[in-house]
mmCIF file of C-alpha atoms and ligand atoms in Angstrom:
data_model
loop_
_atom_site.group_PDB
_atom_site.id
_atom_site.type_symbol
_atom_site.label_atom_id
_atom_site.label_comp_id
_atom_site.label_asym_id
_atom_site.label_seq_id
_atom_site.Cartn_x
_atom_site.Cartn_y
_atom_site.Cartn_z
ATOM 1 C CA MET A 274 105.225 104.636 128.000
ATOM 2 C CA ASN A 275 102.168 102.499 128.286
ATOM 3 C CA ILE A 276 99.840 102.135 125.283
ATOM 4 C CA TYR A 277 96.321 101.041 126.234
ATOM 5 C CA ILE A 278 93.710 99.255 123.976
ATOM 6 C CA PHE A 279 90.098 98.990 125.257
ATOM 7 C CA ASP A 280 87.341 96.748 124.038
ATOM 8 C CA MET A 281 83.983 98.612 124.137
ATOM 9 C CA ASP A 282 80.825 96.511 124.722
ATOM 10 C CA GLY A 283 81.088 94.840 128.121
ATOM 11 C CA THR A 284 84.204 96.776 128.926
ATOM 12 C CA LEU A 285 83.664 100.535 128.777
ATOM 13 C CA THR A 286 79.895 100.157 128.414
ATOM 14 C CA PRO A 287 77.332 97.537 129.290
ATOM 15 C CA ALA A 288 76.785 95.541 126.140
ATOM 16 C CA ARG A 289 75.048 97.610 123.308
ATOM 17 C CA GLN A 290 74.315 100.338 125.884
ATOM 18 C CA SER A 291 75.615 103.874 126.284
ATOM 19 C CA MET A 292 78.567 104.699 128.430
ATOM 20 C CA THR A 293 77.235 105.801 131.939
ATOM 21 C CA LYS A 294 77.499 109.440 133.036
ATOM 22 C CA ASP A 295 79.509 108.291 136.181
ATOM 23 C CA PHE A 296 81.942 106.194 133.930
ATOM 24 C CA SER A 297 82.709 108.955 131.532
ATOM 25 C CA HIS A 298 83.129 111.532 134.192
ATOM 26 C CA ARG A 299 85.765 109.263 135.839
ATOM 27 C CA PHE A 300 87.299 107.918 132.623
ATOM 28 C CA LEU A 301 87.743 111.073 130.615
ATOM 29 C CA PRO A 302 90.486 112.920 132.658
ATOM 30 C CA TRP A 303 92.309 109.501 132.801
ATOM 31 C CA LEU A 304 91.962 109.109 128.978
ATOM 32 C CA LYS A 305 93.165 112.712 128.269
ATOM 33 C CA ALA A 306 96.243 111.914 130.156
ATOM 34 C CA HIS A 307 97.183 108.547 128.617
ATOM 35 C CA LEU A 308 97.595 107.262 124.981
ATOM 36 C CA ALA A 309 94.685 104.800 124.227
ATOM 37 C CA TYR A 310 92.916 103.215 121.355
ATOM 38 C CA LEU A 311 89.513 101.544 121.067
ATOM 39 C CA ALA A 312 89.006 98.061 119.702
ATOM 40 C CA ALA A 313 85.418 97.521 119.101
ATOM 41 C CA GLY A 314 83.451 94.603 117.505
ATOM 42 C CA SER A 315 80.632 97.030 116.634
ATOM 43 C CA ASN A 316 80.752 99.372 113.627
ATOM 44 C CA TYR A 317 81.733 103.039 113.869
ATOM 45 C CA GLU A 318 78.133 104.276 114.047
ATOM 46 C CA LYS A 319 77.337 102.327 117.192
ATOM 47 C CA VAL A 320 80.616 103.419 118.746
ATOM 48 C CA THR A 321 79.698 107.098 118.320
ATOM 49 C CA GLU A 322 76.107 106.201 119.548
ATOM 50 C CA GLN A 323 77.390 104.613 122.705
ATOM 51 C CA LEU A 324 80.311 106.787 123.771
ATOM 52 C CA PRO A 325 80.087 110.582 124.323
ATOM 53 C CA PRO A 326 81.817 112.864 121.729
ATOM 54 C CA ASP A 327 84.644 113.945 124.057
ATOM 55 C CA ILE A 328 85.520 110.200 124.869
ATOM 56 C CA VAL A 329 85.545 109.307 121.171
ATOM 57 C CA SER A 330 87.835 112.423 120.368
ATOM 58 C CA SER A 331 90.280 111.586 123.253
ATOM 59 C CA PHE A 332 91.192 108.298 121.877
ATOM 60 C CA SER A 333 94.393 108.195 119.622
ATOM 61 C CA GLY A 334 92.546 106.052 117.222
ATOM 62 C CA ILE A 335 89.205 104.024 116.893
ATOM 63 C CA TYR A 336 89.247 100.638 115.443
ATOM 64 C CA SER A 337 85.714 99.382 114.708
ATOM 65 C CA SER A 338 84.100 96.311 113.029
ATOM 66 C CA MET A 339 86.852 94.180 114.636
ATOM 67 C CA GLY A 340 89.667 96.368 113.270
ATOM 68 C CA ASN A 341 88.450 96.427 109.757
ATOM 69 C CA VAL A 342 87.604 100.194 109.920
ATOM 70 C CA TYR A 343 89.980 102.777 111.506
ATOM 71 C CA HIS A 344 89.239 106.457 112.356
ATOM 72 C CA GLN A 345 91.562 109.147 113.690
ATOM 73 C CA LYS A 346 89.758 112.312 115.144
ATOM 74 C CA SER A 347 86.561 111.247 113.266
ATOM 75 C CA LYS A 348 88.343 110.853 109.799
ATOM 76 C CA GLU A 349 88.155 107.417 108.226
ATOM 77 C CA ILE A 350 91.677 106.190 107.551
ATOM 78 C CA TYR A 351 90.880 102.751 106.101
ATOM 79 C CA ARG A 352 88.203 100.162 105.705
ATOM 80 C CA HIS A 353 88.332 96.462 104.642
ATOM 81 C CA ASP A 354 85.792 94.292 102.772
ATOM 82 C CA ILE A 355 84.945 90.701 103.345
ATOM 83 C CA LYS A 356 84.088 88.021 100.681
ATOM 84 C CA LEU A 357 81.341 85.798 101.860
ATOM 85 C CA LYS A 358 81.012 82.293 100.307
ATOM 86 C CA LYS A 359 77.547 81.251 99.432
ATOM 87 C CA GLU A 360 77.955 77.791 101.277
ATOM 88 C CA MET A 361 78.835 79.564 104.503
ATOM 89 C CA LEU A 362 75.781 81.830 104.266
ATOM 90 C CA GLN A 363 73.590 78.882 103.453
ATOM 91 C CA ALA A 364 74.812 77.001 106.459
ATOM 92 C CA LEU A 365 74.020 79.969 108.612
ATOM 93 C CA GLU A 366 70.445 80.158 107.164
ATOM 94 C CA ARG A 367 70.000 76.450 108.110
ATOM 95 C CA TYR A 368 70.977 77.165 111.721
ATOM 96 C CA ARG A 369 68.502 79.867 111.954
ATOM 97 C CA LYS A 370 65.803 77.641 110.490
ATOM 98 C CA SER A 371 66.568 74.679 112.819
ATOM 99 C CA THR A 372 67.122 76.496 116.194
ATOM 100 C CA SER A 373 65.530 74.987 119.169
ATOM 101 C CA TYR A 374 65.239 78.482 120.823
ATOM 102 C CA PRO A 375 61.585 78.501 121.982
ATOM 103 C CA GLY A 376 61.094 82.321 121.779
ATOM 104 C CA LYS A 377 60.243 84.719 118.947
ATOM 105 C CA LEU A 378 62.864 85.364 116.242
ATOM 106 C CA TYR A 379 63.435 88.819 114.759
ATOM 107 C CA SER A 380 64.826 90.448 111.662
ATOM 108 C CA ASN A 381 68.238 91.518 110.708
ATOM 109 C CA TYR A 382 69.872 88.231 111.693
ATOM 110 C CA MET A 383 72.876 88.808 109.287
ATOM 111 C CA GLU A 384 74.362 92.206 109.597
ATOM 112 C CA LEU A 385 77.091 92.991 107.121
ATOM 113 C CA ARG A 386 79.681 95.425 108.362
ATOM 114 C CA PRO A 387 82.867 96.503 106.822
ATOM 115 C CA GLY A 388 85.217 93.483 106.841
ATOM 116 C CA MET A 389 82.849 91.338 108.812
ATOM 117 C CA LEU A 390 79.445 89.715 109.215
ATOM 118 C CA ASN A 391 77.509 89.645 112.458
ATOM 119 C CA PHE A 392 75.019 86.586 112.803
ATOM 120 C CA SER A 393 72.351 86.286 115.363
ATOM 121 C CA ILE A 394 69.858 83.460 115.499
ATOM 122 C CA LEU A 395 67.531 85.867 117.547
ATOM 123 C CA GLY A 396 67.804 88.714 115.061
ATOM 124 C CA ARG A 397 69.422 92.227 115.937
ATOM 125 C CA ASN A 398 66.035 94.003 115.473
ATOM 126 C CA CYS A 399 64.743 92.416 118.761
ATOM 127 C CA PRO A 400 63.572 94.429 121.801
ATOM 128 C CA PHE A 401 66.137 94.776 124.452
ATOM 129 C CA SER A 402 64.312 92.350 126.987
ATOM 130 C CA GLU A 403 64.459 89.644 124.446
ATOM 131 C CA ARG A 404 68.318 89.961 124.296
ATOM 132 C CA GLU A 405 68.511 89.055 127.838
ATOM 133 C CA LYS A 406 65.959 86.226 127.325
ATOM 134 C CA TYR A 407 68.122 84.796 124.506
ATOM 135 C CA TYR A 408 71.311 85.320 126.405
ATOM 136 C CA LYS A 409 70.074 83.396 129.543
ATOM 137 C CA TRP A 410 68.702 80.591 127.238
ATOM 138 C CA ASP A 411 72.101 80.461 125.264
ATOM 139 C CA GLU A 412 74.021 80.176 128.435
ATOM 140 C CA ILE A 413 72.340 77.133 129.251
ATOM 141 C CA ASN A 414 72.062 75.510 125.801
ATOM 142 C CA LYS A 415 75.299 76.824 124.361
ATOM 143 C CA GLU A 416 73.857 77.376 120.950
ATOM 144 C CA ARG A 417 76.256 80.070 119.855
ATOM 145 C CA GLU A 418 79.292 78.079 121.139
ATOM 146 C CA LEU A 419 78.188 75.016 119.253
ATOM 147 C CA ILE A 420 77.447 76.983 115.876
ATOM 148 C CA SER A 421 80.876 78.741 116.158
ATOM 149 C CA LYS A 422 82.846 75.457 116.883
ATOM 150 C CA GLU A 423 81.069 73.709 113.903
ATOM 151 C CA MET A 424 81.390 76.582 111.487
ATOM 152 C CA ASN A 425 85.101 77.054 112.497
ATOM 153 C CA GLU A 426 85.622 73.352 111.525
ATOM 154 C CA LYS A 427 83.642 73.633 108.227
ATOM 155 C CA PHE A 428 85.027 76.990 107.114
ATOM 156 C CA PRO A 429 88.523 77.362 108.468
ATOM 157 C CA GLU A 430 89.105 80.376 106.058
ATOM 158 C CA TYR A 431 86.837 82.305 108.446
ATOM 159 C CA ASP A 432 86.819 82.964 112.186
ATOM 160 C CA PHE A 433 83.499 82.757 114.130
ATOM 161 C CA SER A 434 83.610 84.108 117.656
ATOM 162 C CA LEU A 435 81.154 85.027 120.257
ATOM 163 C CA GLY A 436 80.812 88.920 120.486
ATOM 164 C CA GLY A 437 78.284 90.209 123.099
ATOM 165 C CA LYS A 438 75.180 88.515 124.198
ATOM 166 C CA ILE A 439 73.113 87.432 121.058
ATOM 167 C CA SER A 440 75.516 87.071 118.102
ATOM 168 C CA ILE A 441 78.550 85.557 116.396
ATOM 169 C CA ASP A 442 81.212 87.846 114.823
ATOM 170 C CA ILE A 443 82.540 86.379 111.544
ATOM 171 C CA VAL A 444 85.693 87.577 109.831
ATOM 172 C CA THR A 445 88.105 86.352 107.332
ATOM 173 C CA LYS A 446 90.836 84.532 109.163
ATOM 174 C CA GLY A 447 93.571 87.144 110.296
ATOM 175 C CA CYS A 448 91.211 89.948 109.887
ATOM 176 C CA GLY A 449 89.767 90.017 113.343
ATOM 177 C CA LYS A 450 90.879 92.071 116.410
ATOM 178 C CA GLU A 451 94.396 90.564 116.183
ATOM 179 C CA GLN A 452 95.214 92.800 113.280
ATOM 180 C CA ILE A 453 94.902 95.724 115.760
ATOM 181 C CA ALA A 454 97.676 94.014 117.900
ATOM 182 C CA HIS A 455 100.075 94.080 114.897
ATOM 183 C CA LEU A 456 99.133 97.611 113.779
ATOM 184 C CA ILE A 457 99.757 99.086 117.079
ATOM 185 C CA ARG A 458 102.938 97.074 117.710
ATOM 186 C CA GLU A 459 104.208 98.533 114.422
ATOM 187 C CA ARG A 460 103.291 101.982 115.399
ATOM 188 C CA HIS A 461 104.643 101.723 118.907
ATOM 189 C CA PRO A 462 107.661 99.287 118.690
ATOM 190 C CA ASN A 463 109.195 100.016 122.171
ATOM 191 C CA ASP A 464 106.300 100.669 124.322
ATOM 192 C CA LYS A 465 104.321 98.385 126.583
ATOM 193 C CA ILE A 466 100.869 97.479 125.157
ATOM 194 C CA ILE A 467 98.085 96.848 127.550
ATOM 195 C CA PHE A 468 94.703 95.338 126.161
ATOM 196 C CA ILE A 469 91.616 95.433 128.341
ATOM 197 C CA GLY A 470 88.624 93.425 127.419
ATOM 198 C CA ASP A 471 85.833 91.143 128.539
ATOM 199 C CA ARG A 472 85.862 88.439 126.017
ATOM 200 C CA THR A 473 89.404 87.309 126.210
ATOM 201 C CA ASP A 474 88.428 83.637 126.843
ATOM 202 C CA ILE A 475 88.785 81.129 124.117
ATOM 203 C CA GLY A 476 85.868 81.466 121.712
ATOM 204 C CA GLY A 477 85.404 85.062 122.516
ATOM 205 C CA ASN A 478 85.882 88.033 120.076
ATOM 206 C CA ASP A 479 88.830 89.509 122.250
ATOM 207 C CA TYR A 480 90.605 86.194 122.325
ATOM 208 C CA ASN A 481 92.709 86.631 119.091
ATOM 209 C CA ILE A 482 93.990 90.009 120.103
ATOM 210 C CA ALA A 483 94.654 88.795 123.693
ATOM 211 C CA SER A 484 96.685 85.742 122.520
ATOM 212 C CA THR A 485 98.442 87.772 119.695
ATOM 213 C CA LEU A 486 99.579 90.139 122.406
ATOM 214 C CA LYS A 487 100.533 87.380 124.747
ATOM 215 C CA ASN A 488 102.944 86.120 122.055
ATOM 216 C CA MET A 489 104.584 89.544 121.840
ATOM 217 C CA GLU A 490 107.098 91.019 124.265
ATOM 218 C CA ASN A 491 106.261 93.876 126.486
ATOM 219 C CA THR A 492 102.463 93.496 126.692
ATOM 220 C CA GLU A 493 99.800 92.692 129.176
ATOM 221 C CA VAL A 494 96.264 91.526 129.012
ATOM 222 C CA ILE A 495 93.773 92.486 131.509
ATOM 223 C CA ALA A 496 90.547 90.420 131.580
ATOM 224 C CA VAL A 497 87.486 92.378 133.047
ATOM 225 C CA THR A 498 83.860 91.368 133.465
ATOM 226 C CA SER A 499 82.315 94.881 133.519
ATOM 227 C CA PRO A 500 82.961 98.695 133.283
ATOM 228 C CA GLU A 501 83.323 98.740 137.119
ATOM 229 C CA ASP A 502 86.121 96.409 136.839
ATOM 230 C CA VAL A 503 87.833 98.788 134.348
ATOM 231 C CA LEU A 504 87.586 101.603 136.833
ATOM 232 C CA ASP A 505 88.983 99.437 139.670
ATOM 233 C CA TYR A 506 91.861 98.423 137.507
ATOM 234 C CA LEU A 507 92.718 101.955 136.486
ATOM 235 C CA LYS A 508 92.029 103.018 140.073
ATOM 236 C CA ILE A 509 89.953 106.043 139.157
HETATM 237 O O1 M1P B 78 81.354 94.573 120.920
HETATM 238 C C1 M1P B 78 80.883 93.304 121.285
HETATM 239 C C2 M1P B 78 79.686 92.852 120.487
HETATM 240 O O2 M1P B 78 78.496 93.642 120.679
HETATM 241 C C3 M1P B 78 77.538 93.246 119.967
HETATM 242 O O3 M1P B 78 77.086 91.951 120.345
HETATM 243 P P1 M1P B 78 75.612 91.409 120.749
HETATM 244 O O4 M1P B 78 74.740 92.022 119.711
HETATM 245 O O5 M1P B 78 75.867 89.954 120.480
HETATM 246 O O6 M1P B 78 75.411 91.703 122.157
HETATM 247 C C4 M1P B 78 77.841 93.122 118.423
HETATM 248 O O7 M1P B 78 77.822 94.394 117.993
HETATM 249 C C5 M1P B 78 78.959 92.370 118.190
HETATM 250 O O8 M1P B 78 79.380 92.426 116.882
HETATM 251 C C6 M1P B 78 80.168 92.880 119.106
HETATM 252 O O9 M1P B 78 81.265 92.053 118.816
#
């Protein structure tokens, strides 16, 4: 049997947006006929905001906050914490203060979630239009890439990776999405595991789960760039 694992933002939904009606209409019958898990970087509340209830309940399990929280049929099974070093937080504060981004900055630039911290120079409380503006600027100026690289070197006990469009996900080393690969392999030792995600490139927040799976037998990693790509791959 095949076991599927799906990323959420940028894979099943546009980043930080709800699943489209057309997508859920085509995906739900497929999901009901297969065994699949969700592996989201966002927290569980965002998952239930972005996905319709029948989609949420049709997954065999929902990993959120990079695998640090696990729900089965809306019941929380576990959650992990993270210890944040003062020096690491101070370094992030310095990046926020010294950014060369020319636009306005917003609040909620460090969002603590179970087992992870999400850091955004722009601030998570920005309007939607500002996200796109920052994303376009960051694509040229590579601010997030540079911060992640420097922080990975300075604080090797943590993992810094690019999530969606405006932020960096921070977990204790080993406590990112790769833990999901190990847990699912333990639960399904003989089945083929197929992961589908949009940030499987190095530095992306699907990279660790993708590379962990690639080192296991009987697995496949499918890199997609949009929900439309997922529908094409599933042929639905
Ligand atoms: O699931 C992908 C990412 O979605 C959001 O990213 P951003 O706000 O940068 O677009 C965040 O929830 C992030 O943590 C998550 O990894």
